[in-house]
Tab-separated table of C-alpha atoms and ligand atoms in Angstrom:
chain	number	residue	atom	x	y	z
A	27	MET	CA	-22.073	-7.987	8.166
A	28	ASN	CA	-25.076	-7.153	10.240
A	29	HIS	CA	-25.459	-4.156	12.577
A	30	GLU	CA	-24.118	-6.158	15.543
A	31	ASP	CA	-21.063	-7.427	13.610
A	32	ILE	CA	-20.315	-3.908	12.464
A	33	ALA	CA	-20.448	-2.467	15.984
A	34	ALA	CA	-18.301	-5.268	17.381
A	35	ARG	CA	-15.711	-4.871	14.617
A	36	LEU	CA	-15.518	-1.104	15.081
A	37	THR	CA	-14.896	-1.694	18.773
A	38	GLU	CA	-12.220	-4.339	18.099
A	39	ALA	CA	-10.436	-2.159	15.563
A	40	ARG	CA	-10.251	0.808	18.002
A	41	GLU	CA	-9.009	-1.481	20.808
A	42	ARG	CA	-6.112	-2.643	18.601
A	43	THR	CA	-5.293	0.895	17.465
A	44	LEU	CA	-5.175	2.156	21.035
A	45	ALA	CA	-3.253	-0.920	22.281
A	46	LEU	CA	-0.556	-0.303	19.734
A	47	VAL	CA	0.001	3.288	20.855
A	48	ASP	CA	-0.434	2.556	24.593
A	49	PRO	CA	3.266	2.064	25.376
A	50	LEU	CA	4.126	5.492	23.811
A	51	SER	CA	5.141	8.680	25.557
A	52	ASP	CA	3.680	12.037	24.653
A	53	ASP	CA	6.953	12.867	22.847
A	54	ASP	CA	6.773	9.524	20.911
A	55	LEU	CA	3.287	10.401	19.788
A	56	HIS	CA	3.896	13.962	18.622
A	57	ARG	CA	7.382	13.632	17.191
A	58	GLN	CA	7.928	13.267	13.447
A	59	HIS	CA	10.236	10.259	13.672
A	60	ASP	CA	11.002	10.195	9.951
A	61	PRO	CA	10.071	12.389	6.906
A	62	LEU	CA	8.346	9.396	5.456
A	63	MET	CA	5.885	8.969	8.324
A	64	SER	CA	3.342	11.070	10.113
A	65	PRO	CA	3.484	11.819	13.795
A	66	ILE	CA	1.363	9.045	15.401
A	67	ILE	CA	-0.970	11.499	16.870
A	68	TRP	CA	-1.782	12.643	13.380
A	69	ASP	CA	-2.751	9.091	12.259
A	70	LEU	CA	-5.031	8.858	15.260
A	71	GLY	CA	-6.863	12.080	14.516
A	72	HIS	CA	-6.976	11.222	10.842
A	73	ILE	CA	-8.539	7.776	11.560
A	74	ALA	CA	-11.243	9.511	13.658
A	75	HIS	CA	-12.073	12.136	11.106
A	76	PHE	CA	-12.122	9.751	8.255
A	77	GLU	CA	-14.688	7.773	10.234
A	78	GLU	CA	-16.763	10.843	10.790
A	79	LEU	CA	-16.564	11.857	7.121
A	80	TRP	CA	-17.899	8.499	5.899
A	81	LEU	CA	-20.024	7.129	8.731
A	82	VAL	CA	-21.704	10.349	9.808
A	83	ARG	CA	-21.495	13.203	7.331
A	84	ASN	CA	-21.644	11.174	4.047
A	85	LEU	CA	-24.600	9.233	5.354
A	86	GLU	CA	-26.487	12.426	5.866
A	87	GLY	CA	-25.871	13.489	2.215
A	88	PRO	CA	-22.887	13.337	-0.130
A	89	VAL	CA	-19.912	15.534	0.667
A	90	GLU	CA	-16.614	16.004	-1.140
A	91	PHE	CA	-13.567	14.083	0.163
A	92	GLY	CA	-11.843	17.444	0.106
A	93	GLU	CA	-14.028	18.380	3.106
A	94	MET	CA	-11.798	16.148	5.232
A	95	PRO	CA	-11.122	18.729	7.900
A	96	GLY	CA	-8.069	21.051	7.995
A	97	ILE	CA	-5.046	19.432	9.494
A	98	TYR	CA	-6.173	15.831	8.848
A	99	ASN	CA	-6.438	16.165	5.034
A	100	PRO	CA	-3.624	14.060	3.781
A	101	PHE	CA	-3.392	15.908	0.560
A	102	GLU	CA	-3.111	19.415	2.004
A	103	HIS	CA	-0.375	18.246	4.424
A	104	PRO	CA	2.129	15.776	3.035
A	105	ARG	CA	3.631	13.413	5.570
A	106	ARG	CA	7.028	15.090	5.868
A	107	VAL	CA	5.499	18.390	7.184
A	108	ARG	CA	2.879	16.915	9.520
A	109	GLY	CA	5.254	17.362	12.500
A	110	GLN	CA	4.899	21.122	12.081
A	111	LEU	CA	1.088	21.099	12.487
A	112	GLU	CA	-0.516	22.103	15.777
A	113	LEU	CA	-1.471	18.624	16.931
A	114	PRO	CA	-3.663	18.019	19.865
A	115	SER	CA	-2.877	15.966	22.966
A	116	LEU	CA	-3.625	12.243	23.265
A	117	ASP	CA	-6.471	12.986	25.737
A	118	ASP	CA	-7.997	15.413	23.322
A	119	VAL	CA	-7.697	13.038	20.360
A	120	LYS	CA	-9.263	10.179	22.354
A	121	ALA	CA	-12.113	12.545	23.414
A	122	VAL	CA	-12.722	13.281	19.746
A	123	MET	CA	-12.489	9.597	18.767
A	124	ASN	CA	-15.054	8.699	21.409
A	125	GLU	CA	-17.463	11.571	20.472
A	126	ILE	CA	-17.343	10.610	16.793
A	127	ARG	CA	-17.779	6.937	17.625
A	128	GLN	CA	-20.944	7.703	19.649
A	129	ARG	CA	-22.477	9.463	16.672
A	130	VAL	CA	-21.393	6.660	14.328
A	131	LEU	CA	-23.102	3.996	16.481
A	132	ALA	CA	-26.251	6.108	16.743
A	133	ARG	CA	-26.332	6.509	12.970
A	134	LEU	CA	-25.626	2.761	12.536
A	135	ALA	CA	-28.755	1.784	14.377
A	136	SER	CA	-30.922	3.219	11.678
A	137	ALA	CA	-28.779	2.316	8.735
A	138	ASN	CA	-30.483	0.176	6.006
A	139	LEU	CA	-27.895	-2.359	4.913
A	140	ASP	CA	-30.272	-4.200	2.583
A	141	GLY	CA	-31.286	-1.411	0.349
A	142	ASP	CA	-29.951	-0.099	-3.001
A	143	ASP	CA	-27.608	2.589	-1.676
A	144	PRO	CA	-24.231	1.113	-2.811
A	145	LEU	CA	-22.558	2.875	0.176
A	146	LEU	CA	-24.718	1.146	2.774
A	147	CYS	CA	-25.543	-2.101	0.881
A	148	ASP	CA	-24.037	-5.064	2.740
A	149	GLY	CA	-22.302	-2.564	5.091
A	150	TYR	CA	-19.849	-1.516	2.372
A	151	VAL	CA	-18.976	1.932	3.857
A	152	TYR	CA	-18.466	0.320	7.259
A	153	ALA	CA	-16.018	-2.283	5.771
A	154	MET	CA	-14.239	0.588	4.084
A	155	VAL	CA	-13.746	2.564	7.316
A	156	LEU	CA	-12.697	-0.515	9.127
A	157	GLN	CA	-10.039	-1.290	6.539
A	158	HIS	CA	-8.862	2.332	6.673
A	159	GLU	CA	-8.117	1.914	10.305
A	160	TYR	CA	-6.524	-1.471	9.854
A	161	GLN	CA	-4.237	0.027	7.219
A	162	HIS	CA	-3.206	2.818	9.458
A	163	ASP	CA	-2.401	0.275	12.137
A	164	GLU	CA	0.235	-1.157	9.778
A	165	THR	CA	1.408	2.366	9.152
A	166	PHE	CA	1.898	2.753	12.895
A	167	LEU	CA	4.267	-0.193	12.875
A	168	GLN	CA	6.312	1.216	9.981
A	169	THR	CA	6.622	4.440	12.096
A	170	LEU	CA	7.375	2.550	15.273
A	171	GLN	CA	10.101	0.578	13.599
A	172	LEU	CA	11.654	3.906	12.395
A	173	LYS	CA	11.115	5.612	15.686
A	174	GLN	CA	13.610	7.925	17.352
A	175	GLY	CA	14.384	7.551	21.048
A	176	ALA	CA	13.915	4.263	22.948
A	177	PRO	CA	12.889	1.350	20.612
A	178	TYR	CA	9.230	0.400	20.723
A	179	GLN	CA	8.360	-2.485	22.937
A	180	ALA	CA	5.240	-4.370	21.918
A	181	SER	CA	3.053	-5.199	24.953
A	182	ARG	CA	2.784	-8.792	23.626
A	183	VAL	CA	4.776	-10.870	21.131
A	184	TYR	CA	3.472	-14.312	20.059
A	185	GLU	CA	5.574	-17.356	19.090
A	186	PRO	CA	4.879	-18.624	15.482
A	187	PRO	CA	4.202	-22.293	14.952
A	188	ARG	CA	7.333	-24.475	15.413
A	189	ARG	CA	7.376	-25.958	11.929
A	190	ARG	CA	10.130	-24.951	9.575
A	191	VAL	CA	11.157	-26.046	6.107
A	192	THR	CA	14.253	-25.368	4.023
A	193	ALA	CA	13.622	-23.692	0.713
A	194	ASP	CA	14.835	-25.951	-2.037
A	195	GLY	CA	14.663	-23.407	-4.932
A	196	SER	CA	11.712	-25.129	-6.501
A	197	MET	CA	9.283	-23.254	-8.813
A	198	ALA	CA	5.620	-23.870	-9.447
A	199	LYS	CA	4.436	-23.899	-13.029
A	200	PHE	CA	1.374	-22.570	-14.672
A	201	GLY	CA	0.729	-23.856	-18.141
A	202	GLY	CA	-1.031	-20.703	-19.462
A	203	GLY	CA	-4.549	-20.048	-20.561
A	204	PRO	CA	-7.558	-17.921	-19.609
A	205	VAL	CA	-7.968	-16.993	-15.978
A	206	GLU	CA	-10.295	-14.710	-13.988
A	207	LEU	CA	-8.705	-11.850	-12.048
A	208	GLY	CA	-10.043	-9.344	-9.602
A	209	THR	CA	-13.409	-9.504	-8.048
A	210	ASP	CA	-17.017	-8.301	-8.310
A	211	ASP	CA	-17.381	-8.219	-4.503
A	212	ARG	CA	-19.202	-5.062	-3.415
A	213	ALA	CA	-19.235	-5.769	0.285
A	214	VAL	CA	-15.561	-5.430	1.170
A	215	ALA	CA	-13.289	-5.108	-1.875
A	216	TYR	CA	-11.852	-1.752	-2.792
A	217	ASP	CA	-12.705	-0.195	-6.246
A	218	ASN	CA	-9.231	-1.032	-7.558
A	219	GLU	CA	-9.857	-4.753	-7.070
A	220	ARG	CA	-12.877	-4.627	-9.336
A	221	PRO	CA	-14.218	-5.719	-11.737
A	222	ARG	CA	-13.547	-9.436	-12.199
A	223	HIS	CA	-12.139	-9.793	-15.708
A	224	GLU	CA	-10.641	-12.467	-17.856
A	225	ARG	CA	-7.122	-12.456	-19.078
A	226	GLU	CA	-5.015	-14.847	-21.186
A	227	ILE	CA	-1.890	-15.792	-19.343
A	228	ALA	CA	1.273	-17.061	-20.919
A	229	PRO	CA	2.901	-20.036	-19.281
A	230	PHE	CA	5.102	-19.090	-16.315
A	231	ALA	CA	6.992	-20.493	-13.394
A	232	ILE	CA	7.075	-18.800	-9.921
A	233	ASP	CA	9.108	-19.522	-6.800
A	234	VAL	CA	7.346	-21.825	-4.400
A	235	TYR	CA	8.896	-19.802	-1.514
A	236	PRO	CA	9.517	-16.153	-1.045
A	237	VAL	CA	13.237	-15.101	-1.401
A	238	THR	CA	14.885	-15.761	1.986
A	239	ASN	CA	17.572	-13.912	3.879
A	240	GLY	CA	19.875	-16.811	3.004
A	241	ASP	CA	19.205	-16.359	-0.758
A	242	TYR	CA	19.607	-12.606	-0.409
A	243	LEU	CA	22.924	-12.965	1.414
A	244	GLN	CA	24.222	-15.023	-1.556
A	245	PHE	CA	23.308	-12.037	-3.808
A	246	MET	CA	25.054	-9.638	-1.477
A	247	ARG	CA	28.215	-11.796	-1.156
A	248	ASP	CA	28.272	-12.136	-4.954
A	249	GLY	CA	28.633	-8.392	-5.221
A	250	GLY	CA	25.059	-7.789	-6.036
A	251	TYR	CA	24.986	-4.204	-4.890
A	252	ALA	CA	28.179	-3.339	-6.788
A	253	ARG	CA	27.295	-4.785	-10.159
A	254	GLU	CA	25.615	-2.103	-12.266
A	255	ASN	CA	24.512	-4.624	-14.958
A	256	LEU	CA	22.142	-6.237	-12.444
A	257	TRP	CA	20.281	-2.943	-11.860
A	258	SER	CA	17.783	-0.945	-13.948
A	259	ALA	CA	18.800	2.613	-14.663
A	260	ASP	CA	16.472	3.985	-11.920
A	261	GLY	CA	17.615	1.167	-9.696
A	262	TRP	CA	21.297	1.939	-10.074
A	263	GLN	CA	20.628	5.613	-9.415
A	264	TRP	CA	18.839	4.642	-6.186
A	265	ASN	CA	21.770	2.283	-5.303
A	266	ARG	CA	24.275	5.128	-5.742
A	267	GLU	CA	22.292	7.729	-3.958
A	268	SER	CA	21.215	5.596	-1.067
A	269	GLN	CA	24.638	3.943	-0.721
A	270	ALA	CA	22.655	0.859	0.398
A	271	ASP	CA	24.519	-2.523	0.656
A	272	ALA	CA	21.910	-4.581	2.527
A	273	PRO	CA	18.165	-4.466	3.396
A	274	LYS	CA	17.016	-1.687	5.639
A	275	TYR	CA	17.584	-2.394	9.362
A	276	TRP	CA	20.411	-4.800	8.683
A	277	MET	CA	23.653	-4.079	10.570
A	278	ARG	CA	27.119	-5.568	10.147
A	279	ASP	CA	28.156	-8.022	12.906
A	280	GLY	CA	31.784	-8.943	11.984
A	281	ASP	CA	31.515	-10.937	8.817
A	282	ASP	CA	27.882	-11.594	9.511
A	283	TRP	CA	24.724	-9.484	9.747
A	284	CYS	CA	22.177	-8.876	12.351
A	285	THR	CA	18.885	-7.086	12.065
A	286	ARG	CA	16.403	-5.355	14.289
A	287	VAL	CA	12.651	-5.700	14.674
A	288	MET	CA	11.531	-2.909	17.060
A	289	ASP	CA	13.576	-3.520	20.296
A	290	ARG	CA	14.806	-7.026	19.385
A	291	VAL	CA	18.186	-7.449	17.569
A	292	SER	CA	19.151	-10.864	16.262
A	293	SER	CA	21.480	-12.372	13.756
A	294	VAL	CA	19.909	-12.629	10.353
A	295	ASP	CA	18.091	-15.971	10.071
A	296	ALA	CA	18.717	-17.469	6.613
A	297	GLY	CA	15.427	-19.365	6.755
A	298	LEU	CA	13.107	-16.308	6.870
A	299	ALA	CA	11.765	-14.354	3.950
A	300	VAL	CA	13.791	-11.194	3.357
A	301	CYS	CA	12.033	-8.045	4.505
A	302	HIS	CA	12.584	-4.279	4.013
A	303	VAL	CA	13.847	-4.366	0.531
A	304	CYS	CA	12.780	-1.880	-2.082
A	305	TYR	CA	11.464	-2.701	-5.614
A	306	HIS	CA	14.921	-1.983	-7.098
A	307	GLU	CA	16.680	-4.418	-4.823
A	308	ALA	CA	14.094	-7.124	-5.665
A	309	ASP	CA	14.485	-6.426	-9.372
A	310	ALA	CA	18.315	-6.646	-9.194
A	311	PHE	CA	18.171	-9.899	-7.171
A	312	ALA	CA	15.771	-11.398	-9.730
A	313	ARG	CA	18.224	-10.510	-12.560
A	314	TRP	CA	21.109	-11.997	-10.613
A	315	ALA	CA	19.106	-15.190	-10.149
A	316	GLY	CA	18.356	-15.356	-13.892
A	317	LYS	CA	14.679	-14.704	-13.208
A	318	ARG	CA	12.380	-11.649	-13.023
A	319	LEU	CA	9.619	-10.417	-10.721
A	320	PRO	CA	6.138	-11.754	-11.387
A	321	THR	CA	3.512	-9.447	-12.797
A	322	GLU	CA	0.608	-8.874	-10.317
A	323	THR	CA	-1.482	-11.054	-12.627
A	324	GLU	CA	0.947	-13.929	-12.253
A	325	TRP	CA	1.035	-13.309	-8.550
A	326	GLU	CA	-2.630	-13.567	-8.197
A	327	VAL	CA	-2.817	-16.774	-10.336
A	328	ALA	CA	-0.133	-18.272	-8.174
A	329	ALA	CA	-2.010	-17.319	-4.978
A	330	GLY	CA	-5.487	-18.482	-5.776
A	331	TRP	CA	-6.177	-19.899	-9.227
A	332	ASP	CA	-7.728	-23.390	-9.091
A	333	GLU	CA	-7.141	-24.803	-12.528
A	334	SER	CA	-9.310	-27.925	-11.973
A	335	GLU	CA	-12.302	-25.793	-10.948
A	336	LYS	CA	-11.306	-22.846	-13.250
A	337	ARG	CA	-11.953	-20.564	-10.372
A	338	MET	CA	-10.132	-17.930	-8.280
A	339	GLN	CA	-10.099	-18.527	-4.591
A	340	ARG	CA	-10.276	-15.733	-2.072
A	341	PHE	CA	-7.138	-16.936	-0.290
A	342	PRO	CA	-4.370	-19.499	-1.003
A	343	TRP	CA	-6.000	-22.072	1.262
A	344	GLY	CA	-9.520	-21.622	-0.068
A	345	ASP	CA	-12.254	-19.225	0.671
A	346	GLU	CA	-12.118	-19.367	4.485
A	347	PRO	CA	-11.118	-16.126	6.128
A	348	ALA	CA	-7.596	-15.102	6.922
A	349	THR	CA	-6.725	-15.791	10.588
A	350	PRO	CA	-3.456	-15.869	12.511
A	351	GLU	CA	-3.655	-19.662	12.535
A	352	ARG	CA	-3.475	-19.779	8.774
A	353	ALA	CA	-0.823	-17.139	8.058
A	354	ASN	CA	1.579	-14.808	9.817
A	355	ILE	CA	-0.642	-11.676	9.865
A	356	ASP	CA	-2.218	-9.454	12.501
A	357	GLN	CA	0.842	-7.945	14.238
A	358	LEU	CA	1.194	-10.840	16.667
A	359	VAL	CA	4.493	-12.406	15.899
A	360	PHE	CA	6.218	-9.033	15.415
A	361	GLY	CA	8.443	-10.240	12.646
A	362	VAL	CA	8.703	-12.743	9.788
A	363	ALA	CA	8.183	-16.357	10.719
A	364	PRO	CA	10.322	-19.294	9.492
A	365	LEU	CA	9.486	-20.614	6.080
A	366	GLY	CA	6.844	-23.337	6.241
A	367	ALA	CA	5.641	-22.388	9.783
A	368	TYR	CA	2.063	-22.159	8.558
A	369	GLY	CA	1.369	-25.641	6.989
A	370	THR	CA	-1.863	-24.859	5.237
A	371	ASN	CA	-0.656	-21.576	3.756
A	372	ARG	CA	-0.291	-23.037	0.320
A	373	SER	CA	-2.096	-22.177	-2.926
A	374	PRO	CA	-3.548	-24.666	-5.455
A	375	LEU	CA	-0.485	-24.039	-7.593
A	376	GLY	CA	1.672	-25.037	-4.630
A	377	CYS	CA	3.109	-21.697	-3.572
A	378	TYR	CA	3.797	-21.148	0.171
A	379	GLY	CA	3.184	-18.017	2.187
A	380	MET	CA	1.592	-15.822	-0.408
A	381	ILE	CA	-0.486	-14.214	2.385
A	382	GLY	CA	1.414	-12.886	5.371
A	383	ASP	CA	5.036	-12.494	6.492
A	384	VAL	CA	6.040	-9.816	3.827
A	385	TRP	CA	4.291	-7.834	1.111
A	386	GLU	CA	5.581	-9.077	-2.266
A	387	TRP	CA	6.819	-6.646	-4.909
A	388	THR	CA	5.472	-7.297	-8.363
A	389	SER	CA	6.729	-5.801	-11.661
A	390	SER	CA	3.296	-4.150	-12.325
A	391	ASP	CA	2.529	-0.492	-12.378
A	392	PHE	CA	-0.532	0.404	-10.251
A	393	LEU	CA	-3.168	0.847	-13.044
A	394	PRO	CA	-6.939	0.381	-13.172
A	395	TYR	CA	-8.389	-2.851	-14.373
A	396	PRO	CA	-10.398	-2.800	-17.580
A	397	GLY	CA	-13.900	-1.576	-16.654
A	398	TYR	CA	-12.725	0.102	-13.414
A	399	ARG	CA	-15.062	2.531	-11.848
A	400	THR	CA	-14.131	4.902	-9.004
A	401	PHE	CA	-16.101	4.184	-5.856
A	402	PRO	CA	-16.747	5.856	-3.559
A	403	TYR	CA	-13.890	8.442	-3.818
A	404	ALA	CA	-11.077	9.143	-6.191
A	405	GLU	CA	-8.569	9.775	-3.513
A	406	TYR	CA	-8.185	6.084	-2.478
A	407	SER	CA	-7.049	4.619	-5.841
A	408	GLU	CA	-7.638	6.796	-8.836
A	409	VAL	CA	-5.246	9.597	-8.002
A	410	PHE	CA	-2.455	7.115	-7.634
A	411	PHE	CA	-2.918	5.242	-10.873
A	412	GLY	CA	0.046	5.596	-13.301
A	413	ASN	CA	3.661	4.410	-13.696
A	414	GLU	CA	5.006	5.968	-10.489
A	415	TYR	CA	3.938	3.194	-8.192
A	416	LYS	CA	4.513	-0.558	-8.172
A	417	VAL	CA	1.940	-3.047	-6.871
A	418	LEU	CA	2.632	-5.173	-3.821
A	419	ARG	CA	0.526	-8.184	-2.910
A	420	GLY	CA	-0.213	-10.501	-0.054
A	421	GLY	CA	0.108	-8.516	3.141
A	422	SER	CA	2.790	-8.772	5.866
A	423	TRP	CA	3.029	-9.910	9.521
A	424	ALA	CA	1.890	-6.313	10.316
A	425	THR	CA	-1.356	-6.551	8.264
A	426	ARG	CA	-4.710	-7.019	9.949
A	427	PRO	CA	-6.711	-9.947	8.649
A	428	GLY	CA	-9.685	-7.763	7.587
A	429	VAL	CA	-7.556	-5.947	5.059
A	430	ILE	CA	-5.896	-8.786	3.161
A	431	ARG	CA	-7.065	-11.280	0.411
A	432	ASN	CA	-5.643	-12.446	-2.889
A	433	SER	CA	-7.331	-9.682	-4.784
A	434	PHE	CA	-6.083	-6.882	-2.473
A	435	ARG	CA	-3.672	-4.448	-4.264
A	436	ASN	CA	-1.218	-2.305	-2.329
A	437	TRP	CA	1.157	0.094	-4.029
A	438	ASP	CA	4.181	2.184	-3.265
A	439	TYR	CA	7.178	3.935	-4.821
A	440	PRO	CA	9.889	1.560	-6.045
A	441	ILE	CA	12.466	3.102	-3.668
A	442	ARG	CA	10.404	2.488	-0.472
A	443	ARG	CA	11.642	-0.038	2.097
A	444	GLN	CA	10.287	1.104	5.415
A	445	ILE	CA	7.316	-0.994	4.434
A	446	PHE	CA	7.268	-4.752	5.352
A	447	SER	CA	8.310	-5.734	1.795
A	448	GLY	CA	9.948	-8.823	0.290
A	449	PHE	CA	9.376	-10.704	-2.966
A	450	ARG	CA	9.554	-13.908	-4.868
A	451	CYS	CA	10.730	-14.459	-8.439
A	452	ALA	CA	9.193	-15.760	-11.621
A	453	ARG	CA	10.299	-16.662	-15.089
A	454	ASP	CA	8.666	-17.442	-18.485
A	455	ALA	CA	8.057	-21.114	-18.962
B	501	AVJ	C1	-2.943	1.473	0.174
B	501	AVJ	C2	-1.387	1.521	1.926
B	501	AVJ	C3	-1.005	2.682	-0.117
B	501	AVJ	O1	-1.292	4.120	3.269
B	501	AVJ	O2	-1.243	5.407	1.603
B	501	AVJ	C4	-4.665	4.913	4.092
B	501	AVJ	C5	-3.808	3.195	2.417
B	501	AVJ	N1	-5.302	5.216	2.063
B	501	AVJ	N2	-5.388	6.046	4.108
B	501	AVJ	C6	-1.738	4.437	2.190
B	501	AVJ	C7	-4.582	4.474	2.822
B	501	AVJ	C8	-5.805	6.177	2.814
B	501	AVJ	C9	-2.722	3.562	1.494
B	501	AVJ	N3	-2.035	2.347	0.877
B	502	FE	FE1	-5.781	7.440	5.602
């Protein structure tokens, strides 16, 4: 990225953020719609102050992340209490966003992107701030799907490509052997994606297609939610406490089911990847199917390993960037697209749809790779490493293209399902 690219991308990111919140009323913006999500106005202020912290203050000399100011420090104010903060009006937040952006652009003009400073080199810190805003754009859509009051109406919804295939239950096979995982990229990748490292992989098979609503309905109709032996101990506890008997946002419709995406309610389409299931539901389904969830390593091999070249691709289709033509990403379709809609969204191993539509749960805890080094701040990845979080891969229809690639690692608690999450299964081969 050169200076002009950076400025153009910053502008584009902000246009998207503001377009997403444009249909919202003042009450919509300030209300805490759910304990899991911040008031939208908080995310807007937080986006601006994160940008100021990294693209102004940190470039003047290193500051602690803890200096993220008062109300916008995510660690001082957990999401469930953000509705109680004194939050500014939209006009005030927009004024702050613009004022910060002016200083960012002024500083950018003199930034040396070819030097040794790892923060500036190849525009890393700009890519980091862009990806932060992109990720909060997906957060907005989780909040808007949960929103109280009138359902959110997107200003534009795009049709996915017309192609559709029927899942045939097939699995792709990897014969085992050494593979290269992660990346050494220092221009865009987060610290948790580094370094590239070799691992010996046992032979495995993995579903060619993500688990569909049709597959999931079979699990439900076979008593999947009522059979304790299909669930882990934690999973069964979640099952009892939540009283869940279907994915989030599913509603009974006589003997059938319908579901809602924002303001659109439709009967559940058997030919779409299932969305809004938690890790425990995915894990129980896999056991019911006589399979298991893939590890994140297996997922990455299935998404990008080219065995003939002995090389990991950046994306399933190759190294060319993620675009809405190649995968259902970027908040355009506003929902999961029919299986097979994106013809070239296939990996060398033959797996379809590993990027886009739904994030895919893996069985892996969120842990550092061997040789991991925190950069540039511990509060992005390091403070979340451990066995509390499970890794998700691949991005969803709500993920912006600039923040998804095969090596990208997302994580969340195994009980969460307000995220756009689905899965595919694997087994030992
Ligand atoms: C990587 C999606 C888990 O939303 O908590 C946003 C991204 N980090 N601001 C999150 C993030 C800081 C993060 N996830
Ligand atoms: Fe953030």
